[in-house]
Amino acid sequence: MNALILSAVLGVIMMFSGILLKQKSAVRGVAITGLAALLLVNILELRGIHFFKIDVAGMMYFDRFALLFISIALFATLVYFILSAKDMEKVGADYAEYFALIFFIICGIILVASFKSLLILFLGIEIISIPLYILTGADKRNLKGNEGSLKYFLMGAFSTGLMLMGIALIYGAAGTFDVEKMKFAIETPAVLPVTGMLLLLFSMSFKVSAAPFHFWTPDVYDGAPTVFTSFMATVVKAAVFIGFIRLFDETFGTFQVKWQMWLAVIAAVTLFIGNITAVFQQSVKRMLAYSSIAQAGFMLLAVYAMNTSAKEGILLYAAAYSLATIGIFSVLNKLNDYTFEGFNGLAKQQPVVAGALTIFLLSLAGIPLTAGFLAKFFMLKSVIDTGTGLWLVIFAVLMAAVSVYYYFRVIQAMYFKEGKADITVTGRFKWALVTIAALIIILGTFPNILINWLYF
Amino acid sequence: MALFGAMMVITSKNPVYSVLWLILTFFSISGHYILLNAQFLAIVNIIVYAGAIMVLFLFVIMLMNLNHTAEPKKNRWVKLAGVVAGGCLLLVLVAALKDTEIKQQTAEVATGGIGLIKNLGKELFSTYVVPFEISSILFLSAMVGAVLIGKKD
């Protein structure tokens, strides 16, 4: 609750700072300070200090899981601001408004992570989506960005319609929006809740870009300004996954048999399409878009399994994936050439940047000692714990092996190819990158420092 | 009257007349809402649909300047397929409605106070006040976005 109210207020503050502050660096300072305050306030709530006493009528519930995820999301956003906020200046003239929209998105993320009522879920998803449509088209002179924005808007509006229809059907069946009060019969689920559940499943799969609903992803991620792609593909995606898990755990937990097979198929198809298509990409930005689809397939395994290790794993996965991807995108921002050739000879010119980048890529590929390995391990373990779906585990491991190919292509370009990478970085940027790389390795060796926050 | 209006919407040759008949249909549906004691829904139906959306419709139709010559010729099979598809939808809807349990409860005409504005307002500002306030964030962000997109560079 602390973070929710503060983030809405900060959004308004950012709008005013655009008028009052003349210098862009001052605006950036306000945003970074505000976000740090947000993180602090949220961690205070995690330790049991509440600033606001508001009767939410049981519509939101801030448990440890939600609060810890919000902390991870806020931390990832803070890292994103520190690394890439300067690059937002290149997008357009409305610098402060971009920050305002991002703070509103954070508001939506908090809602999605803590909903107890389908009404709040819907509001949260909308508050996330609408600013994203705008940020995608923020660079108005770029035709590809405009195309991506329009595509995203039309498809997103359609999937929101499906979601609303699903919620309406479930309301018709249960007579309430409240997740706690819904009681569906286990043996013979009626037509209404099952139809509603399927509609919700499809619309949530669209929002996390799972396989048969992924067609918007490459165009939107490729067309959007690179700074905003970085935010969209990481923090936002992880947040929608948390909503996905909560929805299917709490609302439809009773008839898991009905949807488990659907989810297994969606996860397998997502893994297959994401990984195989990423192999054929020539642009690193587009490759990362497909790789984000592939990573979504891995995260879907947690929704499939739905047990304790799945819940611990998804938090670790969110942290590992967000940090690594934000790091890669921040380097990509500094480059002018987005193809694989753009990375040629980076290791000779900037050994520190190339080293950090290598760690990020290894983490995404899931090589041991990095956080990405343990995250993937938790996902697979959670599926094995359910006792079913061994084929899914084998398939996922196979696909992870395929993913090594395209991540290593970047490393190969950096270290073993001659060329002149066009890049200039500041000393502070290098320090930030190294810190994140160290953090990924620490998380990979001692995951308990994150997971223990769930229980104390 | 609603049925008559709806029939006239699809049989009118001129699209502008169709829109006018559609407005009549919306008004008569609002009448139904009032009969069901749902005042708020009736008023919103008139304001939003008959007022705002129909004006948009009229504008679009007049800007497009549709006339008889512009109408594409459809062959008979397409028409037949349309009739079959529409008939199937009607069949499914009637079959689904026939089986619902709501049938016994429909006698509650003009007795339930749930659609009255007073009760609606009470609910909105007591139980549902938090989502109500949160939706203000949604609209604020949408407004910021609209200005951002619409502004000249």
XYZ file of C-alpha atoms in Angstrom:
609
model
C 0.000 0.000 0.000
C 2.871 2.372 0.836
C 4.461 1.935 -2.555
C 1.154 2.064 -4.447
C 0.190 5.496 -3.160
C 3.697 6.896 -3.353
C 4.159 5.741 -6.940
C 0.950 7.460 -8.050
C 2.054 10.646 -6.302
C 5.505 10.392 -7.866
C 3.929 10.135 -11.304
C 2.230 13.483 -10.741
C 5.427 14.968 -9.299
C 7.320 13.942 -12.425
C 4.744 15.683 -14.596
C 5.243 18.931 -12.691
C 9.010 18.586 -12.647
C 8.878 18.711 -16.436
C 7.550 22.265 -16.180
C 9.498 23.473 -13.164
C 12.946 22.047 -13.841
C 14.787 23.311 -16.854
C 17.654 20.856 -16.879
C 17.225 17.263 -17.923
C 19.771 16.022 -15.429
C 17.669 17.548 -12.624
C 14.590 15.682 -13.850
C 16.604 12.483 -13.932
C 17.821 13.141 -10.394
C 14.258 13.568 -9.143
C 13.198 10.324 -10.815
C 16.064 8.259 -9.424
C 15.643 9.710 -5.921
C 11.902 9.078 -6.071
C 12.380 5.486 -7.122
C 14.928 4.884 -4.377
C 12.421 6.286 -1.856
C 9.778 3.978 -3.308
C 12.021 0.960 -2.851
C 12.832 1.987 0.715
C 9.179 2.467 1.605
C 8.296 -0.911 0.168
C 11.046 -2.688 2.072
C 9.787 -0.961 5.234
C 6.358 -2.434 4.539
C 7.966 -5.827 4.084
C 9.331 -5.412 7.601
C 5.871 -4.538 8.882
C 5.842 -0.746 8.915
C 2.703 0.641 7.274
C 2.236 4.325 6.603
C -1.365 4.192 5.471
C -4.335 2.501 7.059
C -6.814 2.021 4.256
C -9.758 -0.327 4.232
C -9.484 -2.023 0.855
C -12.531 -4.251 1.494
C -10.471 -7.356 0.829
C -9.644 -6.398 -2.723
C -5.889 -6.289 -2.273
C -3.636 -8.314 -0.093
C -0.013 -7.426 0.484
C 1.581 -10.666 1.584
C 5.286 -11.442 1.606
C 5.217 -12.902 -1.890
C 3.656 -9.785 -3.381
C 5.827 -7.373 -1.419
C 9.022 -9.223 -2.225
C 8.175 -9.264 -5.900
C 7.374 -5.540 -5.827
C 10.764 -4.944 -4.206
C 12.489 -6.933 -6.954
C 10.589 -5.031 -9.644
C 11.440 -1.680 -8.046
C 15.084 -2.627 -7.718
C 15.236 -3.706 -11.363
C 13.625 -0.413 -12.373
C 16.154 1.486 -10.275
C 18.972 -0.325 -12.061
C 17.259 0.460 -15.343
C 17.034 4.163 -14.477
C 20.688 4.330 -13.442
C 21.903 2.570 -16.578
C 19.577 3.840 -19.279
C 17.787 6.991 -18.109
C 20.246 9.149 -20.015
C 19.386 7.408 -23.273
C 15.742 8.423 -22.964
C 16.805 11.929 -23.976
C 17.399 10.623 -27.482
C 13.795 9.473 -27.893
C 11.971 12.785 -27.870
C 11.430 16.106 -26.185
C 9.042 15.052 -23.393
C 11.650 13.707 -21.025
C 9.764 14.138 -17.732
C 6.557 12.660 -19.105
C 8.311 9.395 -19.934
C 9.269 9.070 -16.291
C 5.722 9.932 -15.243
C 4.342 7.155 -17.440
C 6.867 4.686 -16.045
C 5.786 5.565 -12.498
C 2.175 4.931 -13.505
C 3.219 1.564 -14.913
C 4.828 0.763 -11.568
C 1.483 1.565 -9.967
C -0.129 -1.035 -12.220
C 2.611 -3.554 -11.423
C 1.891 -3.181 -7.705
C -1.828 -3.750 -8.333
C -1.226 -6.852 -10.446
C 1.116 -8.323 -7.858
C -1.298 -7.867 -4.976
C -4.821 -8.279 -6.312
C -7.494 -10.266 -4.501
C -10.342 -9.167 -6.704
C -10.615 -9.599 -10.463
C -11.606 -5.932 -10.676
C -8.183 -4.889 -9.371
C -6.462 -7.321 -11.727
C -8.232 -5.733 -14.666
C -7.385 -2.200 -13.540
C -3.763 -3.160 -12.971
C -3.370 -4.756 -16.395
C -4.903 -1.685 -18.015
C -2.706 0.747 -16.076
C 0.296 -1.258 -17.273
C -0.856 -1.486 -20.889
C -2.000 2.028 -21.747
C 1.262 3.829 -20.911
C 3.117 1.062 -22.756
C 1.198 1.704 -25.974
C 2.312 5.308 -25.735
C 5.926 4.604 -24.853
C 6.126 2.258 -27.847
C 5.159 5.105 -30.154
C 7.108 7.744 -28.226
C 9.506 8.339 -31.103
C 6.997 9.917 -33.451
C 9.335 10.282 -36.432
C 10.117 6.578 -36.498
C 7.676 4.755 -38.803
C 8.489 1.346 -37.352
C 7.722 2.642 -33.875
C 4.367 3.990 -35.020
C 3.525 0.679 -36.651
C 4.486 -1.243 -33.544
C 2.492 1.077 -31.328
C -0.670 0.796 -33.414
C -0.323 -2.971 -33.683
C 0.206 -3.272 -29.954
C -2.758 -1.017 -29.237
C -5.207 -2.877 -31.490
C -4.161 -6.362 -30.402
C -3.896 -5.300 -26.775
C -7.370 -3.771 -26.825
C -8.715 -6.974 -28.321
C -7.111 -9.157 -25.675
C -8.367 -6.816 -22.960
C -11.847 -7.337 -24.390
C -11.400 -11.103 -24.117
C -10.213 -10.717 -20.559
C -13.211 -8.588 -19.621
C -15.527 -11.156 -21.185
C -13.839 -13.867 -19.128
C -14.191 -11.868 -15.920
C -17.859 -11.201 -16.719
C -18.522 -14.909 -17.244
C -16.794 -15.785 -13.990
C -18.792 -13.108 -12.197
C -21.911 -14.637 -13.685
C -20.936 -18.037 -12.327
C -19.662 -17.022 -8.903
C -21.643 -13.846 -8.189
C -18.535 -12.096 -6.877
C -15.247 -10.598 -8.032
C -13.580 -11.673 -4.833
C -11.023 -14.418 -5.350
C -11.473 -15.738 -1.823
C -15.206 -16.179 -2.019
C -15.238 -18.059 -5.303
C -16.104 -21.678 -4.812
C -16.204 -23.744 -7.934
C -17.237 -27.377 -7.866
C -14.266 -29.638 -8.524
C -15.828 -32.690 -10.124
C -18.189 -31.122 -12.616
C -17.199 -27.543 -13.311
C -20.010 -25.737 -15.065
C -19.725 -24.253 -18.538
C -19.549 -20.632 -17.409
C -16.463 -20.729 -15.154
C -14.541 -22.982 -17.532
C -15.242 -20.684 -20.487
C -14.275 -17.676 -18.395
C -11.103 -19.421 -17.266
C -10.128 -20.193 -20.868
C -10.725 -16.595 -21.950
C -8.585 -15.353 -19.065
C -5.906 -17.900 -19.912
C -5.746 -16.689 -23.492
C -5.672 -13.003 -22.632
C -2.985 -13.469 -19.973
C -0.952 -15.546 -22.439
C -1.213 -12.636 -24.837
C 0.037 -10.203 -22.227
C 3.092 -12.344 -21.421
C 3.573 -13.109 -25.144
C 3.216 -16.886 -24.906
C 3.327 -18.814 -28.119
C 0.196 -18.818 -30.201
C -0.395 -15.236 -29.035
C 3.138 -13.917 -29.499
C 2.890 -12.354 -32.962
C 2.882 -8.778 -31.703
C 6.066 -9.201 -29.659
C 8.896 -9.026 -32.235
C 7.390 -6.080 -34.105
C 6.608 -4.115 -30.967
C 9.913 -4.832 -29.227
C 11.812 -4.077 -32.416
C 9.880 -0.925 -33.284
C 9.813 0.638 -29.834
C 12.717 2.871 -28.766
C 15.384 0.550 -27.323
C 15.257 2.129 -23.865
C 11.572 1.345 -23.518
C 11.914 -2.144 -24.986
C 14.305 -2.834 -22.162
C 11.644 -1.943 -19.575
C 8.803 -3.682 -21.397
C 10.630 -6.958 -21.863
C 11.767 -7.256 -18.267
C 9.970 -5.668 -15.357
C 6.546 -5.504 -16.978
C 6.679 -9.045 -18.267
C 7.728 -10.429 -14.892
C 4.907 -8.507 -13.213
C 2.270 -9.928 -15.520
C 3.650 -13.379 -14.749
C 3.146 -12.792 -11.035
C -0.458 -11.823 -11.808
C -0.809 -14.939 -13.952
C 0.418 -17.179 -11.134
C -1.768 -15.573 -8.509
C -4.822 -15.763 -10.761
C -4.450 -19.430 -11.544
C -3.367 -20.396 -8.066
C -6.083 -18.637 -6.115
C -9.014 -18.427 -8.488
C -8.762 -21.588 -10.523
C -6.689 -23.693 -8.161
C -9.623 -26.013 -7.598
C -9.860 -27.289 -11.126
C -6.208 -27.492 -11.951
C -6.720 -30.681 -13.994
C -8.765 -28.684 -16.467
C -6.070 -26.186 -17.402
C -2.820 -27.956 -16.649
C -2.673 -29.666 -20.026
C -3.458 -26.419 -21.846
C -0.610 -24.701 -20.036
C 1.828 -27.521 -20.754
C 1.097 -27.251 -24.467
C 1.358 -23.443 -24.440
C 4.678 -23.616 -22.569
C 6.131 -26.203 -24.958
C 5.052 -24.287 -28.071
C 6.390 -21.033 -26.595
C 9.765 -22.580 -25.849
C 9.952 -24.090 -29.327
C 8.951 -21.019 -31.336
C 10.929 -18.571 -29.215
C 14.188 -20.486 -29.339
C 14.077 -21.737 -32.908
C 13.146 -18.342 -34.372
C 15.779 -16.535 -32.302
C 18.465 -18.646 -33.963
C 17.731 -17.096 -37.357
C 17.779 -13.421 -36.337
C 20.406 -11.022 -37.650
C 19.618 -8.099 -35.340
C 20.496 -8.459 -31.668
C 17.454 -6.410 -30.661
C 15.124 -8.772 -32.509
C 17.008 -11.757 -31.164
C 16.394 -10.452 -27.636
C 12.695 -10.084 -28.461
C 12.500 -13.756 -29.408
C 14.655 -14.723 -26.470
C 12.152 -12.969 -24.216
C 9.451 -15.195 -25.706
C 11.632 -18.218 -24.978
C 12.211 -17.083 -21.391
C 8.445 -16.600 -21.022
C 8.108 -20.272 -21.935
C 10.371 -21.155 -19.025
C 8.412 -18.960 -16.654
C 5.199 -20.661 -17.783
C 6.569 -23.874 -16.259
C 6.035 -22.241 -12.866
C 2.392 -21.598 -13.672
C 2.113 -25.214 -14.779
C 3.607 -26.627 -11.591
C 2.142 -24.189 -9.027
C 3.903 -25.340 -5.867
C 6.332 -23.842 -3.368
C 9.435 -24.235 -5.460
C 7.568 -22.720 -8.408
C 6.773 -19.630 -6.361
C 10.313 -19.297 -5.039
C 11.641 -19.959 -8.506
C 9.555 -17.342 -10.270
C 10.873 -14.660 -7.920
C 14.437 -15.719 -8.601
C 13.691 -15.958 -12.300
C 12.189 -12.470 -12.342
C 15.280 -11.043 -10.654
C 17.829 -12.933 -12.768
C 16.110 -12.363 -16.089
C 15.305 -8.687 -15.481
C 18.792 -7.738 -14.318
C 20.597 -9.554 -17.136
C 18.303 -8.295 -19.883
C 18.377 -4.713 -18.624
C 22.168 -4.899 -18.644
C 22.327 -6.179 -22.230
C 19.842 -3.591 -23.452
C 21.749 -0.779 -21.748
C 24.855 -1.712 -23.729
C 22.791 -2.084 -26.892
C 21.552 1.468 -26.311
C 25.067 2.805 -26.567
C 25.735 1.044 -29.858
C 24.588 2.411 -33.181
C 24.632 -0.888 -35.059
C 22.125 -3.414 -33.703
C 23.304 -6.376 -35.810
C 25.643 -9.059 -34.514
C 28.444 -7.373 -36.486
C 27.981 -4.283 -34.303
C 29.543 -6.212 -31.421
C 32.680 -7.190 -33.354
C 35.841 -6.424 -31.457
C 34.062 -4.989 -28.409
C 36.299 -6.978 -26.057
C 39.468 -5.243 -27.282
C 37.997 -1.766 -26.971
C 35.994 -2.084 -23.758
C 37.138 -5.188 -21.870
C 35.111 -4.344 -18.760
C 31.853 -3.838 -20.646
C 32.421 -6.985 -22.676
C 33.157 -8.981 -19.538
C 29.954 -7.840 -17.822
C 27.981 -8.506 -20.989
C 29.367 -12.030 -21.118
C 28.113 -12.698 -17.606
C 24.645 -11.395 -18.525
C 24.508 -13.630 -21.598
C 25.743 -16.659 -19.668
C 23.053 -16.012 -17.086
C 20.339 -15.853 -19.742
C 21.634 -19.077 -21.287
C 21.597 -20.735 -17.860
C 25.244 -21.601 -17.292
C 26.029 -22.696 -13.707
C 27.273 -20.160 -11.147
C 24.988 -17.486 -12.573
C 21.525 -16.612 -11.290
C 19.945 -17.733 -14.558
C 21.068 -21.308 -13.996
C 19.469 -21.572 -10.572
C 16.299 -19.887 -11.815
C 15.938 -22.432 -14.609
C 16.823 -25.191 -12.147
C 13.999 -24.119 -9.809
C 11.539 -24.093 -12.708
C 12.460 -27.623 -13.794
C 12.475 -28.851 -10.204
C 8.984 -27.501 -9.623
C 7.675 -29.438 -12.635
C 9.386 -32.627 -11.469
C 7.859 -32.140 -8.020
C 4.375 -32.349 -9.471
C 5.140 -35.890 -10.642
C 3.705 -35.334 -14.117
C 4.997 -33.710 -17.244
C 8.453 -35.266 -17.444
C 8.350 -34.796 -21.225
C 8.001 -31.071 -20.616
C 11.184 -31.013 -18.522
C 13.177 -32.897 -21.157
C 11.867 -30.634 -23.876
C 12.706 -27.505 -21.868
C 16.283 -28.674 -21.288
C 16.653 -29.373 -25.008
C 15.424 -25.885 -25.840
C 17.757 -24.312 -23.281
C 20.585 -26.020 -25.137
C 19.398 -24.435 -28.383
C 19.337 -21.024 -26.708
C 23.053 -21.315 -25.915
C 23.753 -21.015 -29.644
C 22.347 -17.543 -30.159
C 23.567 -16.123 -26.864
C 27.085 -17.351 -27.605
C 26.997 -15.753 -31.040
C 27.196 -12.365 -29.322
C 30.081 -13.505 -27.116
C 31.873 -14.886 -30.152
C 31.420 -11.604 -31.997
C 32.831 -9.660 -29.065
C 35.897 -11.763 -28.426
C 36.890 -13.580 -31.600
C 35.973 -11.249 -34.453
C 37.985 -8.325 -35.674
C 36.209 -5.030 -35.968
C 35.579 -1.664 -34.466
C 32.577 -1.430 -32.191
C 31.215 2.104 -32.157
C 30.752 2.795 -28.467
C 31.601 5.383 -25.822
C 30.812 4.794 -22.161
C 31.422 6.717 -18.962
C 33.240 5.354 -15.947
C 30.073 5.366 -13.843
C 28.255 3.244 -16.388
C 31.062 0.676 -16.241
C 30.876 0.549 -12.445
C 27.126 0.026 -12.547
C 27.495 -2.810 -15.059
C 30.145 -4.534 -12.984
C 27.986 -4.229 -9.853
C 25.050 -5.895 -11.580
C 27.250 -8.651 -12.960
C 28.561 -9.271 -9.445
C 25.004 -9.319 -8.142
C 24.019 -11.955 -10.702
C 26.904 -14.176 -9.621
C 26.088 -13.669 -5.937
C 22.449 -14.590 -6.587
C 23.667 -17.610 -8.503
C 25.806 -18.855 -5.647
C 23.641 -17.861 -2.683
C 20.005 -17.728 -3.859
C 18.859 -17.930 -0.256
C 19.631 -14.280 0.401
C 16.665 -13.525 -1.850
C 14.389 -16.418 -1.011
C 14.819 -16.139 2.760
C 12.934 -12.856 2.609
C 9.825 -14.937 1.997
C 10.095 -16.583 5.413
C 11.286 -14.827 8.524
C -40.821 -0.801 -30.813
C -37.248 -1.968 -30.196
C -37.776 -4.861 -32.590
C -39.366 -2.612 -35.188
C -36.501 -0.135 -34.921
C -33.934 -2.917 -35.225
C -35.660 -4.303 -38.314
C -35.699 -0.863 -39.899
C -31.955 -0.477 -39.212
C -31.085 -3.372 -41.466
C -33.744 -2.791 -44.105
C -33.152 0.917 -44.729
C -31.320 1.590 -47.958
C -29.756 4.832 -46.813
C -27.138 4.393 -44.053
C -28.059 7.715 -42.441
C -31.632 6.497 -41.948
C -30.203 3.308 -40.473
C -28.371 5.295 -37.835
C -31.498 7.280 -37.015
C -33.489 4.080 -36.589
C -30.707 2.727 -34.383
C -31.145 5.755 -32.104
C -34.820 4.896 -31.814
C -33.844 1.332 -30.904
C -31.557 2.543 -28.147
C -34.271 4.767 -26.721
C -36.738 1.899 -26.593
C -34.138 -0.355 -24.961
C -33.636 2.346 -22.361
C -37.390 2.171 -21.806
C -36.975 -1.504 -21.037
C -34.297 -0.698 -18.493
C -36.616 1.735 -16.746
C -39.313 -0.918 -16.649
C -36.764 -3.204 -14.994
C -36.127 -0.470 -12.398
C -32.569 0.191 -13.612
C -32.596 3.980 -13.885
C -28.868 4.444 -13.987
C -28.378 1.987 -16.825
C -31.186 3.626 -18.800
C -29.709 7.107 -18.511
C -26.168 5.931 -19.275
C -27.456 4.036 -22.276
C -29.012 7.187 -23.692
C -26.068 9.458 -22.902
C -23.311 7.162 -24.104
C -24.860 5.224 -26.951
C -27.606 7.400 -28.341
C -25.667 10.568 -27.595
C -21.968 10.131 -28.099
C -21.464 7.005 -30.158
C -24.289 7.654 -32.604
C -22.985 11.132 -33.329
C -19.645 9.564 -34.146
C -21.384 7.058 -36.418
C -23.216 9.832 -38.245
C -20.035 11.831 -38.704
C -18.177 8.864 -40.115
C -20.964 7.936 -42.489
C -21.357 11.500 -43.730
C -17.601 11.910 -44.171
C -17.389 8.670 -46.124
C -20.284 9.843 -48.305
C -21.751 6.432 -49.007
C -24.291 6.133 -51.792
C -25.945 3.411 -53.820
C -23.334 3.184 -56.530
C -20.544 2.613 -54.029
C -22.214 -0.454 -52.569
C -20.423 -3.606 -53.735
C -22.463 -6.307 -55.444
C -22.620 -9.502 -53.444
C -23.376 -12.835 -55.054
C -26.112 -15.126 -53.901
C -23.881 -17.681 -52.191
C -22.361 -15.100 -49.887
C -25.848 -13.995 -48.873
C -26.875 -17.602 -48.272
C -23.799 -18.252 -46.166
C -24.593 -15.148 -44.125
C -28.127 -16.334 -43.467
C -26.914 -19.789 -42.402
C -24.262 -18.363 -40.059
C -26.700 -15.897 -38.505
C -29.305 -18.623 -38.083
C -26.776 -20.865 -36.335
C -25.890 -18.062 -33.904
C -29.596 -17.506 -33.177
C -30.065 -21.232 -32.566
C -27.126 -21.376 -30.144
C -28.266 -18.278 -28.252
C -31.853 -19.508 -27.916
C -30.689 -22.947 -26.822
C -28.311 -21.461 -24.259
C -30.936 -19.087 -22.869
C -33.499 -21.866 -22.627
C -31.332 -23.829 -20.213
C -30.229 -21.053 -17.872
C -31.349 -21.040 -14.289
C -32.014 -17.327 -14.411
C -35.452 -18.096 -15.879
C -37.103 -18.407 -12.492
C -35.752 -15.107 -11.261
C -36.896 -12.879 -14.079
C -40.210 -12.136 -12.400
C -38.476 -9.552 -10.245
C -39.598 -6.675 -12.445
C -39.980 -3.264 -10.778
C -39.299 -4.585 -7.290
C -35.530 -4.877 -6.825
C -33.883 -1.632 -5.821
C -30.466 -2.628 -7.089
C -30.538 -0.465 -10.190
C -31.459 2.737 -8.376
C -28.875 5.487 -8.466
C -28.944 5.876 -4.694
C -27.908 2.286 -4.029
C -25.367 2.341 -6.819
C -23.722 5.437 -5.401
C -23.636 3.945 -1.917
C -21.870 0.824 -3.172
C -19.489 2.795 -5.353
C -18.343 5.064 -2.563
C -18.185 2.514 0.232
C -17.190 -0.978 -0.894
C -15.743 -0.086 -4.249
C -14.080 3.189 -3.338
C -10.536 1.867 -3.750
C -10.955 0.605 -7.334
C -12.824 3.830 -8.052
C -9.868 5.922 -6.947
C -7.418 3.646 -8.724
C -9.256 4.077 -11.991
C -8.425 7.779 -11.687
C -4.746 6.816 -12.098
C -5.720 4.919 -15.242
C -7.457 7.957 -16.711
C -4.631 10.266 -15.687
C -2.073 8.108 -17.455
C -4.316 7.873 -20.513
C -4.613 11.666 -20.575
C -0.865 12.173 -20.262
C -0.416 9.714 -23.096
C -2.971 11.389 -25.336
C -1.251 14.745 -24.865
C 2.152 13.159 -25.462
C 1.029 11.548 -28.719
C -0.958 14.532 -29.936
C 1.668 17.197 -29.221
C 3.712 18.656 -32.041
C 7.421 17.958 -31.905
